[in-house]
């Protein structure tokens, strides 16, 4: 095996690790977002955990984070809460940073 092959394998391994870590970050962010939304909707602790899991699952509907945003916004509307798009997206960004830090510290 040549040095080039070794470097290529190294880059492939790093890419795979980076992708796995980003998946964990988004799943953690979505859980935190679900818990935040559940608290705003006044759900019990058990219901909040179930709701957070539903938010995590919502992210698998389509690529990107629009499916998660739509779920939160729709559920807020259904619960009679008013939250602007900016408020929800700002919380998503804030929780992305927190989730990234948490995942890095877990490794």
XYZ file of N, CA and C in Angstrom, residues 10-61:
156
model
N -7.175 7.495 5.397
C -7.264 8.408 6.535
C -8.331 9.470 6.325
N -8.373 10.046 5.120
C -9.383 11.054 4.813
C -10.785 10.446 4.823
N -10.917 9.244 4.291
C -12.218 8.575 4.289
C -12.691 8.297 5.715
N -11.767 7.869 6.560
C -12.118 7.602 7.953
C -12.544 8.872 8.672
N -11.808 9.957 8.437
C -12.144 11.235 9.074
C -13.495 11.729 8.583
N -13.757 11.600 7.293
C -15.048 12.028 6.745
C -16.184 11.243 7.391
N -16.026 9.941 7.496
C -17.059 9.093 8.106
C -17.281 9.493 9.567
N -16.210 9.746 10.294
C -16.322 10.163 11.689
C -17.017 11.522 11.795
N -16.655 12.463 10.915
C -17.282 13.783 10.922
C -18.778 13.684 10.636
N -19.157 12.834 9.685
C -20.573 12.662 9.346
C -21.345 12.046 10.511
N -20.751 11.067 11.149
C -21.387 10.437 12.304
C -21.573 11.444 13.434
N -20.545 12.252 13.663
C -20.624 13.243 14.727
C -21.691 14.298 14.407
N -21.787 14.710 13.145
C -22.798 15.705 12.769
C -24.210 15.128 12.929
N -24.384 13.857 12.624
C -25.674 13.197 12.832
C -26.045 13.220 14.315
N -25.073 12.922 15.166
C -25.316 12.932 16.612
C -25.662 14.340 17.100
N -24.984 15.339 16.546
C -25.244 16.733 16.933
C -26.677 17.109 16.579
N -27.106 16.779 15.360
C -28.461 17.141 14.937
C -29.515 16.384 15.744
N -29.265 15.121 16.039
C -30.209 14.355 16.861
C -30.290 14.949 18.262
N -29.147 15.324 18.829
C -29.135 15.939 20.167
C -29.826 17.293 20.128
N -29.545 18.080 19.096
C -30.195 19.388 18.961
C -31.716 19.219 18.893
N -32.165 18.259 18.101
C -33.599 18.049 17.946
C -34.249 17.602 19.252
N -33.545 16.783 20.021
C -34.076 16.375 21.317
C -34.188 17.587 22.245
N -33.139 18.391 22.301
C -33.167 19.594 23.139
C -34.268 20.546 22.685
N -34.439 20.673 21.383
C -35.484 21.529 20.827
C -36.861 20.996 21.216
N -37.023 19.695 21.138
C -38.284 19.084 21.531
C -38.592 19.310 23.001
N -37.574 19.204 23.847
C -37.773 19.446 25.280
C -38.126 20.907 25.548
N -37.487 21.810 24.816
C -37.795 23.241 24.941
C -39.243 23.511 24.533
N -39.641 22.953 23.388
C -41.003 23.157 22.889
C -42.021 22.538 23.841
N -41.711 21.359 24.358
C -42.616 20.683 25.291
C -42.830 21.532 26.549
N -41.759 22.133 27.019
C -41.869 23.003 28.200
C -42.770 24.196 27.894
N -42.598 24.797 26.708
C -43.432 25.935 26.315
C -44.899 25.528 26.200
N -45.142 24.276 25.798
C -46.516 23.798 25.650
C -47.083 23.261 26.960
N -46.256 23.206 28.009
C -46.716 22.786 29.319
C -46.906 21.287 29.461
N -46.137 20.494 28.717
C -46.258 19.037 28.796
C -45.588 18.508 30.064
N -46.084 17.371 30.550
C -45.478 16.718 31.711
C -44.096 16.192 31.322
N -43.315 15.790 32.312
C -41.958 15.295 32.049
C -41.982 14.082 31.121
N -42.889 13.145 31.385
C -42.968 11.946 30.548
C -43.411 12.307 29.133
N -44.414 13.166 29.015
C -44.891 13.598 27.704
C -43.812 14.392 26.971
N -43.025 15.152 27.714
C -41.954 15.942 27.106
C -40.920 15.028 26.469
N -40.555 13.951 27.140
C -39.593 12.996 26.578
C -40.150 12.354 25.306
N -41.424 11.996 25.334
C -42.055 11.399 24.155
C -42.122 12.404 23.011
N -42.430 13.637 23.349
C -42.498 14.678 22.319
C -41.110 14.927 21.723
N -40.089 14.976 22.566
C -38.720 15.183 22.080
C -38.317 14.063 21.123
N -38.702 12.833 21.438
C -38.406 11.700 20.546
C -39.137 11.863 19.220
N -40.349 12.394 19.255
C -41.108 12.625 18.029
C -40.442 13.703 17.170
N -39.867 14.703 17.807
C -39.153 15.752 17.066
C -37.913 15.153 16.394
N -37.201 14.297 17.104
C -36.031 13.632 16.520
C -36.462 12.818 15.299
N -37.554 12.075 15.422
C -38.051 11.272 14.298
C -38.493 12.145 13.123
N -39.022 13.314 13.419
C -39.495 14.218 12.359
C -38.369 14.622 11.421
N -37.145 14.621 11.919
C -36.007 15.028 11.097
C -35.713 14.031 9.980
N -36.272 12.836 10.054
C -36.016 11.820 9.041
C -36.990 11.914 7.870
N -37.942 12.840 7.917
C -38.936 12.956 6.862
C -38.342 13.432 5.557
